[in-house]
Amino acid sequence: NLEKLKEIENVTFLSLTNKTGYLPKNTIALGININSQLVKINEYLTKNGYSKTLLLVPKSEFQDEVSLALTRNKLNFHRIYFYDTNPKTITKEIEEITLYKERRNNLLRRIKILEKSEKNKDKVKLEKLKQKYTLGKVNFDSVVIADFGERLKSVVASFAFSDVSSKDVKIFALNQWFDESFFNE
């Protein structure tokens, strides 16, 4: 819809859109957009000492917009992952990102060691470990998920499934404040 606007000279258009990737020079976007959200989130992360932030971007229509925002604003993240939007694939990818299998094996090895011990303190530790799914921390302190709706819920659920708690890792998403079902998840 914006293609013809660049041909009209001496007029500035106000567009109620959040798509800013390819706006003509004579068009101003008035929506909350990925660019402004990523800049603000990045400012918050820097101000609050988060230095190992993962940026998760779906392989979707948002991929180009996010890439453009990163380049435009010279935003740096610890790691950037482009993930498949298929819910079955997302969980597998999150397991890899969180080193779930390695942390799970750490737990199982520690349990085996403690099972051989006769010490009371080891028995207490063993009972606590049997309540866990993994042992060890992930190698990041925060995550920004550049996705929306059901796909965002799938990603967040995959982190929980991979034994990554919001107590250990700060999780950010783009403008989901309007979707109350997200908070119920």
Coordinates of C-alpha atoms in Angstrom, one line a residue:
N1 CA 0.0 0.0 0.0
L2 CA 2.9 2.3 0.5
E3 CA 4.6 1.8 -2.9
K4 CA 2.9 4.7 -4.7
L5 CA 3.4 7.2 -1.8
K6 CA 7.1 7.8 -2.6
E7 CA 6.0 9.1 -6.0
I8 CA 4.0 11.9 -4.4
E9 CA 6.2 14.9 -3.7
N10 CA 5.7 17.7 -1.1
V11 CA 3.3 15.6 1.0
T12 CA 4.1 13.8 4.2
F13 CA 1.9 10.8 5.0
L14 CA 1.1 9.5 8.5
S15 CA 0.7 5.8 8.5
L16 CA -1.0 3.9 11.4
T17 CA 1.4 0.9 11.1
N18 CA 4.0 -0.8 13.1
K19 CA 5.9 -1.9 9.9
T20 CA 8.8 0.3 9.5
G21 CA 11.2 -1.7 7.4
Y22 CA 10.6 -0.2 4.0
L23 CA 8.8 3.1 4.5
P24 CA 9.1 5.8 1.8
K25 CA 11.0 8.9 3.0
N26 CA 7.7 10.9 3.0
T27 CA 5.9 8.6 5.3
I28 CA 5.9 8.5 9.2
A29 CA 4.9 5.4 11.0
L30 CA 2.8 6.0 14.1
G31 CA 2.5 2.4 15.5
I32 CA 4.5 0.6 18.2
N33 CA 7.1 -1.2 16.1
I34 CA 9.8 -3.8 16.5
N35 CA 12.5 -1.3 16.1
S36 CA 11.4 1.0 19.0
Q37 CA 10.7 -2.0 21.2
L38 CA 14.1 -3.6 20.7
V39 CA 15.9 -0.3 21.4
K40 CA 14.0 0.2 24.7
I41 CA 14.5 -3.4 25.7
N42 CA 18.2 -3.1 24.9
E43 CA 18.5 0.1 27.0
Y44 CA 16.8 -1.7 29.9
L45 CA 19.2 -4.7 29.6
T46 CA 22.3 -2.4 29.5
K47 CA 21.0 -0.3 32.4
N48 CA 20.3 -3.3 34.6
G49 CA 23.5 -5.2 33.9
Y50 CA 22.3 -8.0 31.6
S51 CA 25.2 -8.9 29.4
K52 CA 24.4 -12.4 28.2
T53 CA 21.1 -11.8 26.4
L54 CA 19.8 -14.2 23.8
L55 CA 17.6 -12.8 21.0
L56 CA 15.2 -15.4 19.6
V57 CA 13.7 -14.5 16.2
P58 CA 11.2 -16.6 14.4
K59 CA 11.9 -17.6 10.8
S60 CA 8.8 -15.6 9.7
E61 CA 7.6 -12.3 8.3
F62 CA 9.3 -10.6 11.3
Q63 CA 12.8 -11.9 10.5
D64 CA 13.7 -9.1 8.1
E65 CA 12.3 -6.3 10.3
V66 CA 14.2 -7.6 13.3
S67 CA 17.4 -7.8 11.3
L68 CA 16.9 -4.3 10.0
A69 CA 16.3 -3.0 13.5
L70 CA 19.5 -4.6 14.8
T71 CA 21.6 -3.2 11.9
R72 CA 20.0 0.3 12.1
N73 CA 20.5 0.7 15.8
K74 CA 23.8 -1.3 16.1
L75 CA 22.1 -3.5 18.8
N76 CA 24.3 -6.3 20.2
F77 CA 23.1 -9.4 21.8
H78 CA 25.1 -12.3 23.3
R79 CA 23.7 -14.6 20.7
I80 CA 21.0 -14.4 18.1
Y81 CA 18.9 -17.5 17.1
F82 CA 16.5 -17.8 14.2
Y83 CA 14.1 -20.5 15.1
D84 CA 11.6 -22.7 13.2
T85 CA 8.0 -21.7 13.9
N86 CA 6.8 -25.3 14.0
P87 CA 5.8 -25.9 17.7
K88 CA 7.4 -29.4 17.6
T89 CA 10.7 -28.0 16.3
I90 CA 10.7 -25.1 18.8
T91 CA 11.0 -27.3 21.8
K92 CA 13.9 -29.2 20.3
E93 CA 15.7 -26.0 19.4
I94 CA 15.2 -24.6 22.9
E95 CA 16.6 -27.8 24.4
E96 CA 19.7 -27.2 22.4
I97 CA 20.0 -23.5 23.3
T98 CA 19.6 -24.3 27.0
L99 CA 21.9 -27.3 27.0
Y100 CA 19.1 -29.3 28.5
K101 CA 20.5 -32.8 27.8
E102 CA 23.9 -31.8 29.3
R103 CA 22.2 -30.4 32.4
R104 CA 20.0 -33.4 32.7
N105 CA 23.0 -35.7 32.5
N106 CA 24.8 -33.6 35.1
L107 CA 21.9 -34.3 37.4
L108 CA 21.8 -38.1 36.7
R109 CA 25.5 -38.4 37.3
R110 CA 25.3 -36.5 40.6
I111 CA 22.4 -38.7 41.7
K112 CA 24.4 -41.8 41.0
I113 CA 27.3 -40.6 43.1
L114 CA 25.1 -39.6 46.0
E115 CA 23.2 -42.9 45.9
K116 CA 26.4 -44.7 46.8
S117 CA 27.0 -42.5 49.9
E118 CA 25.9 -43.5 53.4
K119 CA 26.4 -40.0 54.8
N120 CA 23.2 -38.3 56.1
K121 CA 24.0 -35.0 54.4
D122 CA 24.4 -36.8 51.0
K123 CA 21.0 -38.5 51.5
V124 CA 19.4 -35.1 52.2
K125 CA 21.0 -33.7 49.0
L126 CA 19.9 -36.8 47.1
E127 CA 16.3 -36.3 48.0
K128 CA 16.4 -32.6 46.9
L129 CA 18.1 -33.6 43.6
K130 CA 15.4 -36.2 42.9
Q131 CA 12.9 -33.3 42.8
K132 CA 14.8 -31.6 40.0
Y133 CA 15.0 -32.1 36.2
T134 CA 18.4 -30.7 35.6
L135 CA 21.6 -29.6 37.4
G136 CA 23.6 -26.6 36.4
K137 CA 22.9 -23.1 35.0
V138 CA 22.4 -22.0 31.5
N139 CA 25.0 -19.7 29.8
F140 CA 22.7 -16.7 29.4
D141 CA 21.0 -14.3 31.9
S142 CA 18.1 -13.0 29.7
V143 CA 16.1 -13.8 26.6
V144 CA 14.3 -11.5 24.2
I145 CA 11.7 -13.3 22.1
A146 CA 10.7 -11.4 19.0
D147 CA 7.4 -13.2 18.5
F148 CA 3.7 -13.0 19.2
G149 CA 0.6 -15.0 20.1
E150 CA 0.6 -18.7 20.2
R151 CA 4.2 -19.0 18.8
L152 CA 5.4 -16.9 21.7
K153 CA 3.5 -19.1 24.1
S154 CA 5.2 -22.1 22.6
V155 CA 8.7 -20.6 23.0
V156 CA 8.0 -19.7 26.7
A157 CA 6.6 -23.1 27.4
S158 CA 9.6 -24.7 25.8
F159 CA 11.9 -22.8 28.2
A160 CA 9.8 -24.1 31.1
F161 CA 10.0 -27.6 29.7
S162 CA 13.7 -27.3 29.4
D163 CA 13.9 -26.4 33.1
V164 CA 14.7 -22.7 32.6
S165 CA 12.9 -20.6 35.2
S166 CA 12.0 -16.9 35.1
K167 CA 13.7 -16.8 38.5
D168 CA 17.0 -17.6 36.8
V169 CA 16.6 -15.9 33.5
K170 CA 14.8 -12.7 32.7
I171 CA 12.4 -13.2 29.8
F172 CA 11.2 -10.3 27.5
A173 CA 8.7 -10.3 24.7
L174 CA 7.4 -7.7 22.3
N175 CA 4.2 -5.9 23.1
Q176 CA 2.1 -8.7 24.5
W177 CA 0.6 -6.5 27.2
F178 CA -2.8 -6.6 25.4
D179 CA -3.1 -10.4 25.5
E180 CA -4.3 -11.5 28.9
S181 CA -4.1 -15.2 28.0
F182 CA -0.3 -14.8 27.8
F183 CA -0.2 -13.9 31.5
N184 CA -2.4 -16.8 32.5
E185 CA 0.1 -19.2 30.7

